[in-house]
Amino acid sequence: MIGGLFIYNHKGEVLISRVYRDDIGRNAVDAFRVNVIHARQQVRSPVTNFARTSFFHVKRSNIWLAAVTKQNVNAAMVFEFLYKMCDVMTAYFSKISEENIKNNFVLIYELLDEILDFGYPQNSETGALKTFITQQGIKSQHHTKEEQSQITSQVTGQIGWRREGIKYRRNELFLDVLESVNLLMSPQGQVLSAHVSGRVVMKSYLSGMPECKFGMNDKIVIDKQGKGGTTDDSGKSELGGSGKQSIAIDDCTFHQCVRLSKFDSERSISFIPPDGEYELMRYRTTKDIILPFRVIPLVREVGRTKLEVKVVIKSNFKPSLLAQKIEVRIPTPLNTSGVQVICMKGKAKYKASENAIVWKIKRMAGMKESQISAEIELLPTNDKKKWARPPISMNFEVPFAPSGLKVRYLKVFEPKLNYSDHDVIKWVRYIGRSGIYETRC
Amino acid sequence: MTDSKYFTTTKKGEIFELKAELNSDKKEKKKEAVKKVIASMTVGKDVSALFPDVVNCMQTDNLELKKLVYLYLMNYAKSQPDMAIMAVNTFVKDCEDLNPLIRALAVRTMGCIRVDKITEYLCEPLRKCLKDEDPYVRKTAAVCVAKLHDINAQLVEDQGFLDTLKDLISDSNPMVVANAVAALSEIAESHPNSNLLDLNPQTINKLLTALNECTEWGQIFILDCLASYLPRDDRESQSICERVTPRLSHANSAVVLSAVKVLMKFMEMLPKDLDYYGTLLKKLAPPLVTLLSAEPELQYVALRNINLIVQKRPEILKHEMKVFFVKYNDPIYVKLEKLDIMIRLASQANIAQVLAELKEYATEVDVDFVRKAVRAIGRCAIKVEQSAERCVSTLLDLIQTKVNYVVQEAIVVIKDIFRKYPNKYESVIATLCENLDSLDEPEARAAMIWIVGEYAERIDNADELLESFLEGFHDESTQVQLQLLTAIVKLFLKKPTETQELVQQVLSLATQDSDNPDLRDRGYIYWRLLSTDPVAAKEVVLAEKPLISEETDLIEPTLLEELICHIGTLASVYHKPPSAFVEGSRGVQHKRLPPRAGSGESTESPDVGQSGPSEAPPAVIPSQGDLLGDLLNLDLAPPTATVPSVQPSMQMGAMDLLGGGLDSLVCSSPMGAGLGAAPAAMPASLGGAPAVGGGLGDLFDLGGGVGMPTGSYVAPKTVWLLAMKAKGLEISGTFARRGGIIQMDLSLTNKAMSVMTDFAIQFNRNSFGLAPAGPLQVLTPLSPNQTIDVSLPLSTSGPVMKMEPLNNLQVAVKNNIDVFYFSCQYPLSLLFVEDGKMDRQVFLATWKDIPNDNEAQFQIKDIHLNSDVASNKLQGSNIFTIAKRTVEGQDMLYQSVKLTNGIWVLAEMRIQTGNPNYTCTEPRIVYANLLHSQ
């Protein structure tokens, strides 16, 4: 199990050091600094081993988090824990920075004592933790006996993510379907790989212990019900995300509140939600993805000192919808001396520090196209190696789900309190963003 | 809050000030002071001097302050055990507190204080807490048992905590169950044979129930524990799998990977024709792919595991090639792993896509990645025959880029392609030769030299090319030297007329001017082959090479099985068994997959323990640098492939000794018909040798004054290895035969300034197959000016090769400094065996049948012994007198000797008073020495 956990700043000074196991000594703190943070060559693996001690590290802005062990631990668990640790810290004091860590070091030690016991991760749901790790010390004395046992039963209980007795005057919930669409396209316009990774994020403000059921246009469910099968093909011809009746989900994972065995047997998603914001599910689709944009690159080398670049982007969704925050990044060679750009829409700039032409368009409706052309002057070099031509990448945001996912229902049942499904105000929103959206040139 | 100020106090007298503050009456001030102490502790300052003052703050109702004090205690209790006792009372009291959070805090902290005296006090509170009404306290106490076990295992057993812990597996609270499982699993690891985790269908059922209800971490503990269970039959195995599969949809990647581990393991037991088996295979792919959208560090862990899974069950991910395509922004560690998996998944169906990708990668920036991509193209060519042509042309394109490392990498893989598809792509050789000058890495140089040697007949200026390499022969790495030697010999065999000079040059460079034993050995083998039998040499050196296998870098099957049992853990990340990086008893147990289910009814297949007997595991090419491979490696190519081509040469050697070679060695010429007739006529091979140290003469010497008839003669030690030649190590020694065992007595003297350790010894092949019967026992390091005497028992079962002189022995001694070589000569009497007394009748018959040619006569002068004394002395060295007669006042002794290799020597010794004369059928050497002795 985890033998120790250290947090360093970018200089390698240790900010937090908590040792859980006897086999980890103080020298481990230095070993990591010397061999990883101060290493002359960039360390090429997130898991390293020095002197029979293994170090797992993740970096958040300038801060290094390192877990140390001498045993054959579950490596996936250690990384999951480190991420969780970051989440917990963010939940307590927002940004993870040197300043914040120093300011909250007592709190961090308290948290580390609670969520890691002898190197075994314990309940680390912030909802539960915030009920008794408060940094107001004396508070524990004010708890009544019932309150205390409520805390412990929540921390250890089956529904560790929600406490009893929550009350809202207005029962409300917000559902966000957030998708990031990833694409790798060849210069000839052939899709090399494309997938959507989506998340359903929920903000729930519901009283009591509500039982929820979530439904979407999952092909397996629709086909089972015998309704969606016929329209499968007709859906594809329509554009803009509203089309398809059902979608094939490659795989999905759920927040720990979802009853997995029920999903496995009936494919229904039922759960008692945590209070506030959390991620209900993640999913991945690869079939029939709506690619919101196409990038058509044309790069021509004119002699040894000049490049001509022309890039066309085409939007590929309903004309009534608007894409936002569009950004096209066209890489330029390292020996670029000057760039001239002409674009019909938006603003384009050559950013020497980033070795790229960045073309920004605020808004663009569906079924439109736009073009940029640039002339790049190069300094002559005697470098034999050819320019690697990194791919042209794109960023955007569209108001639909490129996977075609639709929320069909979200039912809320709270048998003990007197509100019904109809009384709950529900909001659903779809946002499609670019993930890694690249076209080779 | 501005707690960061605590990190900045560096002024002098700080400790003193803190002390005052800690003893302040004001609560706030106290708390501030403790915070400062903890901050100093964090940055590594020693604040242990404040121990009593901090402990004094422990009695507080402020929970935050209490926790800080506890933190301090955990850090410093070990260094101040006596003072730590002061804290015990508070702990015991806290364990009785009304607030469960405080009870738990106390028991959690107490377990972390590793002071024997405190652990004694811990037992009672712990016992109570294990049965506490509050689950939060129980789950904390469960872990505390593991802590206590780590400090004092005996105590835990004596107090019966293990049984209480086992009971907790049936607890109503899932988190208590999970922590109890974690604690038990850890304790069980340090007791490999105790049946502590007594897993049976009932407990398994409880665990599976808890699995649905506990936290994500608890699920991991339970799944990891489940993986160590061995279901009784395929039915049980299936039912567990069914209850574990829902975990594949968990958001926590570690839960998913641990579930995959359980499924991969239990799947072994399912019959392959079962429908469920296919369903399960299909269910495994999507979650594995989903892991690739996790954070990069987790992707890395996942990819390392997928690499194992793909080797074990390629069918799971065979359609998922695309997800392993490298993204431009992937961290390098993810890129390299993805590339590895891409090659494993490459097949005829997807090769076009894969190649297009690899070509793309070959133009990236990162050197390691580009190299690996180029190498991958070569591996694709070898793996998918249909793609070979395209791969070769892609590689040629890459060579045209003239990027140094790309060219070198391409040449290395092209060599392998030549091996796989002989006589197909040789047209590209010309292009390769153009790049000869730009190669600066040994592997690439060696590959290029191999190509030139192998196709010497098609390259007009092969001799010039090779000669150009020869100029800097001694600056090359061993790999290149060996390759160059072989290549030039090949060239010579193909074009003998023009290259005689070249081959002589390289042979002398390899044998005379080199210190490398591998190189010298290979040089000598070639030299001897070429000089004795050029036809045989051709057969050996230019032998048809077996085709190289398709899959490379596969993990060896038993290791793979073990690693599959460790999916998700560090072992699976390192691709090493836990014993390779974990100290002590933990993790030493080797985990194995359950026996494979028989395809039909019988689950008890005879191949228990083997994985899928039907699918023969593909041959594994060990990594280069493998010692055995290196020794046998005639070619640069993977060793397995070349072993067969070496065998003929070894047989040659053996034949040489037993057959024809010997004929020529026997001092007398043709063997005639008498050869096989009598034992004495066995070609003793002892002739022809010039004077050899230590013979019969020495044997006589033995008894000189002492008159000890038994026990063989032992020569005094002589210096074999001079200190100045061996970096300070001097070796002197001698040989002895004691109680039928041949021994080499060595004196090792360290005349250097530094300590010598790690001694080892090895013999070259020799005439009688002498070899060390055990390792050289130098147990303690040899300090400067120290001498150590060791006796090394020898056997005669080693490899045989005729030496010049016959009793020459070449020895290599290794220590921590270097390897040293010397040769010494052993007395032949060493080889005289105890049962060398021939029956009189046989002797008589044999004597008559000895051909005259095999007879030799010698005189030994100046020995003044009578026949009886002589006979006695000789018997001590296993020279047996069969008969004695007196003719004309001369004593005639008839004697027999048998050598370790079964050769008999018969002798007649005539002793004239004052001038003993000795006649014998064979060994001249013996006589020669007899003559010289006193």
mmCIF file with all atom_site columns, N, CA and C in Angstrom, chain A residues 15 21-22 44 54 72-73 75 80 83 109-110 114 117 120 122 124 152 192 251 253-254 284 385 388 440, chain B residues 42 67 78 134 136 139 147 179 186 217 249 253 286 290 297 322 333 357 363-364 366 368 568 570-571 574:
data_model
loop_
_atom_site.group_PDB
_atom_site.id
_atom_site.type_symbol
_atom_site.label_atom_id
_atom_site.label_alt_id
_atom_site.label_comp_id
_atom_site.label_asym_id
_atom_site.label_entity_id
_atom_site.label_seq_id
_atom_site.pdbx_PDB_ins_code
_atom_site.Cartn_x
_atom_site.Cartn_y
_atom_site.Cartn_z
_atom_site.occupancy
_atom_site.B_iso_or_equiv
_atom_site.pdbx_formal_charge
_atom_site.auth_seq_id
_atom_site.auth_comp_id
_atom_site.auth_asym_id
_atom_site.auth_atom_id
_atom_site.pdbx_PDB_model_num
ATOM 1   N N  . LEU A 1 15  ? 6.308   20.608 0.622   1.00 0.00 ? 15  LEU A N  1
ATOM 2   C CA . LEU A 1 15  ? 5.280   21.407 1.292   1.00 0.00 ? 15  LEU A CA 1
ATOM 3   C C  . LEU A 1 15  ? 4.489   20.550 2.271   1.00 0.00 ? 15  LEU A C  1
ATOM 4   N N  . ARG A 1 21  ? 4.067   4.422  6.303   1.00 0.00 ? 21  ARG A N  1
ATOM 5   C CA . ARG A 1 21  ? 4.661   3.104  6.522   1.00 0.00 ? 21  ARG A CA 1
ATOM 6   C C  . ARG A 1 21  ? 6.086   3.254  6.989   1.00 0.00 ? 21  ARG A C  1
ATOM 7   N N  . ASP A 1 22  ? 6.492   2.298  7.788   1.00 0.00 ? 22  ASP A N  1
ATOM 8   C CA . ASP A 1 22  ? 7.806   2.352  8.396   1.00 0.00 ? 22  ASP A CA 1
ATOM 9   C C  . ASP A 1 22  ? 8.930   2.167  7.371   1.00 0.00 ? 22  ASP A C  1
ATOM 10  N N  . ARG A 1 44  ? 10.604  10.132 -18.057 1.00 0.00 ? 44  ARG A N  1
ATOM 11  C CA . ARG A 1 44  ? 9.709   9.719  -19.127 1.00 0.00 ? 44  ARG A CA 1
ATOM 12  C C  . ARG A 1 44  ? 8.651   8.735  -18.682 1.00 0.00 ? 44  ARG A C  1
ATOM 13  N N  . SER A 1 54  ? 9.291   2.767  -5.175  1.00 0.00 ? 54  SER A N  1
ATOM 14  C CA . SER A 1 54  ? 8.559   3.220  -6.347  1.00 0.00 ? 54  SER A CA 1
ATOM 15  C C  . SER A 1 54  ? 7.875   4.552  -6.054  1.00 0.00 ? 54  SER A C  1
ATOM 16  N N  . ASN A 1 72  ? 4.246   -4.040 -3.827  1.00 0.00 ? 72  ASN A N  1
ATOM 17  C CA . ASN A 1 72  ? 3.605   -4.199 -5.133  1.00 0.00 ? 72  ASN A CA 1
ATOM 18  C C  . ASN A 1 72  ? 2.169   -3.698 -5.030  1.00 0.00 ? 72  ASN A C  1
ATOM 19  N N  . VAL A 1 73  ? 1.997   -2.397 -5.004  1.00 0.00 ? 73  VAL A N  1
ATOM 20  C CA . VAL A 1 73  ? 0.660   -1.839 -4.799  1.00 0.00 ? 73  VAL A CA 1
ATOM 21  C C  . VAL A 1 73  ? -0.148  -1.866 -6.094  1.00 0.00 ? 73  VAL A C  1
ATOM 22  N N  . ALA A 1 75  ? -1.321  -0.082 -8.812  1.00 0.00 ? 75  ALA A N  1
ATOM 23  C CA . ALA A 1 75  ? -0.841  1.167  -9.400  1.00 0.00 ? 75  ALA A CA 1
ATOM 24  C C  . ALA A 1 75  ? -1.996  2.047  -9.868  1.00 0.00 ? 75  ALA A C  1
ATOM 25  N N  . GLU A 1 80  ? -5.531  6.858  -9.172  1.00 0.00 ? 80  GLU A N  1
ATOM 26  C CA . GLU A 1 80  ? -6.897  7.309  -8.911  1.00 0.00 ? 80  GLU A CA 1
ATOM 27  C C  . GLU A 1 80  ? -6.938  8.080  -7.595  1.00 0.00 ? 80  GLU A C  1
ATOM 28  N N  . TYR A 1 83  ? -5.510  11.596 -8.016  1.00 0.00 ? 83  TYR A N  1
ATOM 29  C CA . TYR A 1 83  ? -6.473  12.503 -8.659  1.00 0.00 ? 83  TYR A CA 1
ATOM 30  C C  . TYR A 1 83  ? -7.543  12.910 -7.664  1.00 0.00 ? 83  TYR A C  1
ATOM 31  N N  . TYR A 1 109 ? -3.140  18.034 6.193   1.00 0.00 ? 109 TYR A N  1
ATOM 32  C CA . TYR A 1 109 ? -2.730  16.931 7.057   1.00 0.00 ? 109 TYR A CA 1
ATOM 33  C C  . TYR A 1 109 ? -3.942  16.222 7.647   1.00 0.00 ? 109 TYR A C  1
ATOM 34  N N  . GLU A 1 110 ? -4.939  17.019 8.006   1.00 0.00 ? 110 GLU A N  1
ATOM 35  C CA . GLU A 1 110 ? -6.134  16.421 8.597   1.00 0.00 ? 110 GLU A CA 1
ATOM 36  C C  . GLU A 1 110 ? -6.836  15.538 7.563   1.00 0.00 ? 110 GLU A C  1
ATOM 37  N N  . GLU A 1 114 ? -7.439  11.366 7.327   1.00 0.00 ? 114 GLU A N  1
ATOM 38  C CA . GLU A 1 114 ? -8.762  10.772 7.213   1.00 0.00 ? 114 GLU A CA 1
ATOM 39  C C  . GLU A 1 114 ? -8.894  9.872  5.978   1.00 0.00 ? 114 GLU A C  1
ATOM 40  N N  . ASP A 1 117 ? -5.531  5.652  5.410   1.00 0.00 ? 117 ASP A N  1
ATOM 41  C CA . ASP A 1 117 ? -5.196  5.049  6.694   1.00 0.00 ? 117 ASP A CA 1
ATOM 42  C C  . ASP A 1 117 ? -4.226  3.898  6.452   1.00 0.00 ? 117 ASP A C  1
ATOM 43  N N  . TYR A 1 120 ? -4.111  2.830  3.014   1.00 0.00 ? 120 TYR A N  1
ATOM 44  C CA . TYR A 1 120 ? -5.328  2.371  2.345   1.00 0.00 ? 120 TYR A CA 1
ATOM 45  C C  . TYR A 1 120 ? -6.295  3.537  2.179   1.00 0.00 ? 120 TYR A C  1
ATOM 46  N N  . GLN A 1 122 ? -9.519  5.649  2.117   1.00 0.00 ? 122 GLN A N  1
ATOM 47  C CA . GLN A 1 122 ? -10.814 5.516  2.769   1.00 0.00 ? 122 GLN A CA 1
ATOM 48  C C  . GLN A 1 122 ? -11.794 6.447  2.061   1.00 0.00 ? 122 GLN A C  1
ATOM 49  N N  . SER A 1 124 ? -13.505 9.176  0.400   1.00 0.00 ? 124 SER A N  1
ATOM 50  C CA . SER A 1 124 ? -12.937 10.459 0.025   1.00 0.00 ? 124 SER A CA 1
ATOM 51  C C  . SER A 1 124 ? -13.954 11.326 -0.710  1.00 0.00 ? 124 SER A C  1
ATOM 52  N N  . THR A 1 152 ? -20.865 9.382  11.126  1.00 0.00 ? 152 THR A N  1
ATOM 53  C CA . THR A 1 152 ? -20.127 8.137  10.929  1.00 0.00 ? 152 THR A CA 1
ATOM 54  C C  . THR A 1 152 ? -20.885 7.181  10.022  1.00 0.00 ? 152 THR A C  1
ATOM 55  N N  . LEU A 1 192 ? -9.338  9.068  -39.869 1.00 0.00 ? 192 LEU A N  1
ATOM 56  C CA . LEU A 1 192 ? -8.466  8.009  -39.359 1.00 0.00 ? 192 LEU A CA 1
ATOM 57  C C  . LEU A 1 192 ? -9.009  7.470  -38.051 1.00 0.00 ? 192 LEU A C  1
ATOM 58  N N  . ASP A 1 251 ? -19.205 2.183  -24.627 1.00 0.00 ? 251 ASP A N  1
ATOM 59  C CA . ASP A 1 251 ? -18.940 1.824  -23.245 1.00 0.00 ? 251 ASP A CA 1
ATOM 60  C C  . ASP A 1 251 ? -19.320 2.995  -22.370 1.00 0.00 ? 251 ASP A C  1
ATOM 61  N N  . THR A 1 253 ? -19.256 4.434  -18.048 1.00 0.00 ? 253 THR A N  1
ATOM 62  C CA . THR A 1 253 ? -18.913 4.210  -16.647 1.00 0.00 ? 253 THR A CA 1
ATOM 63  C C  . THR A 1 253 ? -19.747 5.164  -15.804 1.00 0.00 ? 253 THR A C  1
ATOM 64  N N  . PHE A 1 254 ? -19.965 4.775  -14.557 1.00 0.00 ? 254 PHE A N  1
ATOM 65  C CA . PHE A 1 254 ? -20.894 5.540  -13.735 1.00 0.00 ? 254 PHE A CA 1
ATOM 66  C C  . PHE A 1 254 ? -20.294 5.978  -12.418 1.00 0.00 ? 254 PHE A C  1
ATOM 67  N N  . ARG A 1 284 ? -18.679 6.701  -24.220 1.00 0.00 ? 284 ARG A N  1
ATOM 68  C CA . ARG A 1 284 ? -17.831 6.836  -25.394 1.00 0.00 ? 284 ARG A CA 1
ATOM 69  C C  . ARG A 1 284 ? -18.591 6.267  -26.583 1.00 0.00 ? 284 ARG A C  1
ATOM 70  N N  . LYS A 1 385 ? 17.022  17.593 -41.239 1.00 0.00 ? 385 LYS A N  1
ATOM 71  C CA . LYS A 1 385 ? 15.737  16.989 -40.914 1.00 0.00 ? 385 LYS A CA 1
ATOM 72  C C  . LYS A 1 385 ? 14.603  17.854 -41.424 1.00 0.00 ? 385 LYS A C  1
ATOM 73  N N  . ALA A 1 388 ? 8.492   18.538 -39.283 1.00 0.00 ? 388 ALA A N  1
ATOM 74  C CA . ALA A 1 388 ? 7.629   17.391 -38.986 1.00 0.00 ? 388 ALA A CA 1
ATOM 75  C C  . ALA A 1 388 ? 6.173   17.615 -39.360 1.00 0.00 ? 388 ALA A C  1
ATOM 76  N N  . ARG A 1 440 ? -4.289  16.254 -40.349 1.00 0.00 ? 440 ARG A N  1
ATOM 77  C CA . ARG A 1 440 ? -2.882  16.276 -40.766 1.00 0.00 ? 440 ARG A CA 1
ATOM 78  C C  . ARG A 1 440 ? -2.735  17.059 -42.057 1.00 0.00 ? 440 ARG A C  1
ATOM 79  N N  . THR B 2 42  ? 7.634   19.458 8.603   1.00 0.00 ? 42  THR B N  1
ATOM 80  C CA . THR B 2 42  ? 7.394   19.162 7.196   1.00 0.00 ? 42  THR B CA 1
ATOM 81  C C  . THR B 2 42  ? 8.613   19.465 6.343   1.00 0.00 ? 42  THR B C  1
ATOM 82  N N  . LYS B 2 67  ? -5.358  16.649 16.724  1.00 0.00 ? 67  LYS B N  1
ATOM 83  C CA . LYS B 2 67  ? -4.860  15.973 15.523  1.00 0.00 ? 67  LYS B CA 1
ATOM 84  C C  . LYS B 2 67  ? -3.437  16.389 15.188  1.00 0.00 ? 67  LYS B C  1
ATOM 85  N N  . LYS B 2 78  ? 9.091   7.334  17.896  1.00 0.00 ? 78  LYS B N  1
ATOM 86  C CA . LYS B 2 78  ? 10.109  6.295  17.812  1.00 0.00 ? 78  LYS B CA 1
ATOM 87  C C  . LYS B 2 78  ? 11.444  6.779  18.362  1.00 0.00 ? 78  LYS B C  1
ATOM 88  N N  . ASP B 2 134 ? -20.128 1.469  16.643  1.00 0.00 ? 134 ASP B N  1
ATOM 89  C CA . ASP B 2 134 ? -20.102 2.364  15.496  1.00 0.00 ? 134 ASP B CA 1
ATOM 90  C C  . ASP B 2 134 ? -19.210 1.796  14.379  1.00 0.00 ? 134 ASP B C  1
ATOM 91  N N  . TYR B 2 136 ? -17.769 3.203  11.956  1.00 0.00 ? 136 TYR B N  1
ATOM 92  C CA . TYR B 2 136 ? -16.601 4.025  11.651  1.00 0.00 ? 136 TYR B CA 1
ATOM 93  C C  . TYR B 2 136 ? -15.423 3.619  12.521  1.00 0.00 ? 136 TYR B C  1
ATOM 94  N N  . LYS B 2 139 ? -14.214 0.029  11.346  1.00 0.00 ? 139 LYS B N  1
ATOM 95  C CA . LYS B 2 139 ? -13.417 -0.003 10.109  1.00 0.00 ? 139 LYS B CA 1
ATOM 96  C C  . LYS B 2 139 ? -12.014 0.541  10.367  1.00 0.00 ? 139 LYS B C  1
ATOM 97  N N  . LYS B 2 147 ? -1.702  -2.718 11.235  1.00 0.00 ? 147 LYS B N  1
ATOM 98  C CA . LYS B 2 147 ? -0.591  -1.886 11.719  1.00 0.00 ? 147 LYS B CA 1
ATOM 99  C C  . LYS B 2 147 ? 0.149   -2.601 12.844  1.00 0.00 ? 147 LYS B C  1
ATOM 100 N N  . ASN B 2 179 ? -12.278 -3.036 4.674   1.00 0.00 ? 179 ASN B N  1
ATOM 101 C CA . ASN B 2 179 ? -11.034 -2.805 5.404   1.00 0.00 ? 179 ASN B CA 1
ATOM 102 C C  . ASN B 2 179 ? -10.513 -4.090 6.046   1.00 0.00 ? 179 ASN B C  1
ATOM 103 N N  . GLU B 2 186 ? -3.164  -8.260 3.583   1.00 0.00 ? 186 GLU B N  1
ATOM 104 C CA . GLU B 2 186 ? -1.794  -7.820 3.840   1.00 0.00 ? 186 GLU B CA 1
ATOM 105 C C  . GLU B 2 186 ? -1.089  -8.751 4.820   1.00 0.00 ? 186 GLU B C  1
ATOM 106 N N  . TRP B 2 217 ? -12.893 2.437  -3.210  1.00 0.00 ? 217 TRP B N  1
ATOM 107 C CA . TRP B 2 217 ? -11.636 1.861  -2.725  1.00 0.00 ? 217 TRP B CA 1
ATOM 108 C C  . TRP B 2 217 ? -11.877 0.474  -2.148  1.00 0.00 ? 217 TRP B C  1
ATOM 109 N N  . SER B 2 249 ? -18.174 -1.184 -15.464 1.00 0.00 ? 249 SER B N  1
ATOM 110 C CA . SER B 2 249 ? -18.740 0.129  -15.783 1.00 0.00 ? 249 SER B CA 1
ATOM 111 C C  . SER B 2 249 ? -18.452 1.156  -14.710 1.00 0.00 ? 249 SER B C  1
ATOM 112 N N  . SER B 2 253 ? -10.983 3.795  -12.588 1.00 0.00 ? 253 SER B N  1
ATOM 113 C CA . SER B 2 253 ? -10.211 2.884  -13.449 1.00 0.00 ? 253 SER B CA 1
ATOM 114 C C  . SER B 2 253 ? -9.606  1.723  -12.678 1.00 0.00 ? 253 SER B C  1
ATOM 115 N N  . PRO B 2 286 ? -14.653 -3.133 -24.459 1.00 0.00 ? 286 PRO B N  1
ATOM 116 C CA . PRO B 2 286 ? -15.015 -1.721 -24.291 1.00 0.00 ? 286 PRO B CA 1
ATOM 117 C C  . PRO B 2 286 ? -14.422 -1.049 -23.050 1.00 0.00 ? 286 PRO B C  1
ATOM 118 N N  . THR B 2 290 ? -12.042 2.240  -22.925 1.00 0.00 ? 290 THR B N  1
ATOM 119 C CA . THR B 2 290 ? -12.436 3.434  -22.173 1.00 0.00 ? 290 THR B CA 1
ATOM 120 C C  . THR B 2 290 ? -11.307 3.925  -21.269 1.00 0.00 ? 290 THR B C  1
ATOM 121 N N  . GLU B 2 297 ? -1.552  9.526  -16.817 1.00 0.00 ? 297 GLU B N  1
ATOM 122 C CA . GLU B 2 297 ? -0.843  8.592  -15.932 1.00 0.00 ? 297 GLU B CA 1
ATOM 123 C C  . GLU B 2 297 ? -1.586  7.268  -15.857 1.00 0.00 ? 297 GLU B C  1
ATOM 124 N N  . LYS B 2 322 ? -7.522  1.072  -33.905 1.00 0.00 ? 322 LYS B N  1
ATOM 125 C CA . LYS B 2 322 ? -7.532  2.537  -34.060 1.00 0.00 ? 322 LYS B CA 1
ATOM 126 C C  . LYS B 2 322 ? -7.357  3.291  -32.746 1.00 0.00 ? 322 LYS B C  1
ATOM 127 N N  . TYR B 2 333 ? 5.480   8.869  -22.757 1.00 0.00 ? 333 TYR B N  1
ATOM 128 C CA . TYR B 2 333 ? 5.346   7.515  -22.205 1.00 0.00 ? 333 TYR B CA 1
ATOM 129 C C  . TYR B 2 333 ? 4.095   6.814  -22.721 1.00 0.00 ? 333 TYR B C  1
ATOM 130 N N  . GLU B 2 357 ? 0.194   5.016  -40.419 1.00 0.00 ? 357 GLU B N  1
ATOM 131 C CA . GLU B 2 357 ? 0.440   5.688  -39.146 1.00 0.00 ? 357 GLU B CA 1
ATOM 132 C C  . GLU B 2 357 ? 1.926   5.710  -38.805 1.00 0.00 ? 357 GLU B C  1
ATOM 133 N N  . THR B 2 363 ? 8.267   10.756 -38.687 1.00 0.00 ? 363 THR B N  1
ATOM 134 C CA . THR B 2 363 ? 8.712   12.127 -38.942 1.00 0.00 ? 363 THR B CA 1
ATOM 135 C C  . THR B 2 363 ? 8.534   13.017 -37.726 1.00 0.00 ? 363 THR B C  1
ATOM 136 N N  . GLU B 2 364 ? 8.199   12.420 -36.588 1.00 0.00 ? 364 GLU B N  1
ATOM 137 C CA . GLU B 2 364 ? 7.997   13.237 -35.390 1.00 0.00 ? 364 GLU B CA 1
ATOM 138 C C  . GLU B 2 364 ? 9.310   13.738 -34.809 1.00 0.00 ? 364 GLU B C  1
ATOM 139 N N  . ASP B 2 366 ? 10.446  13.498 -31.302 1.00 0.00 ? 366 ASP B N  1
ATOM 140 C CA . ASP B 2 366 ? 11.109  12.754 -30.244 1.00 0.00 ? 366 ASP B CA 1
ATOM 141 C C  . ASP B 2 366 ? 11.931  11.592 -30.802 1.00 0.00 ? 366 ASP B C  1
ATOM 142 N N  . ASP B 2 368 ? 13.513  8.941  -29.488 1.00 0.00 ? 368 ASP B N  1
ATOM 143 C CA . ASP B 2 368 ? 13.174  7.579  -29.065 1.00 0.00 ? 368 ASP B CA 1
ATOM 144 C C  . ASP B 2 368 ? 11.927  7.075  -29.779 1.00 0.00 ? 368 ASP B C  1
ATOM 145 N N  . GLY B 2 568 ? -2.998  -4.493 -12.886 1.00 0.00 ? 568 GLY B N  1
ATOM 146 C CA . GLY B 2 568 ? -3.329  -3.291 -12.131 1.00 0.00 ? 568 GLY B CA 1
ATOM 147 C C  . GLY B 2 568 ? -2.246  -2.887 -11.142 1.00 0.00 ? 568 GLY B C  1
ATOM 148 N N  . LEU B 2 570 ? 1.854   -2.663 -9.533  1.00 0.00 ? 570 LEU B N  1
ATOM 149 C CA . LEU B 2 570 ? 3.159   -2.222 -10.019 1.00 0.00 ? 570 LEU B CA 1
ATOM 150 C C  . LEU B 2 570 ? 3.843   -3.282 -10.868 1.00 0.00 ? 570 LEU B C  1
ATOM 151 N N  . ALA B 2 571 ? 3.687   -4.537 -10.482 1.00 0.00 ? 571 ALA B N  1
ATOM 152 C CA . ALA B 2 571 ? 4.340   -5.614 -11.237 1.00 0.00 ? 571 ALA B CA 1
ATOM 153 C C  . ALA B 2 571 ? 3.926   -5.549 -12.698 1.00 0.00 ? 571 ALA B C  1
ATOM 154 N N  . TYR B 2 574 ? 5.783   -2.610 -14.347 1.00 0.00 ? 574 TYR B N  1
ATOM 155 C CA . TYR B 2 574 ? 7.195   -2.870 -14.600 1.00 0.00 ? 574 TYR B CA 1
ATOM 156 C C  . TYR B 2 574 ? 7.404   -4.080 -15.517 1.00 0.00 ? 574 TYR B C  1
#
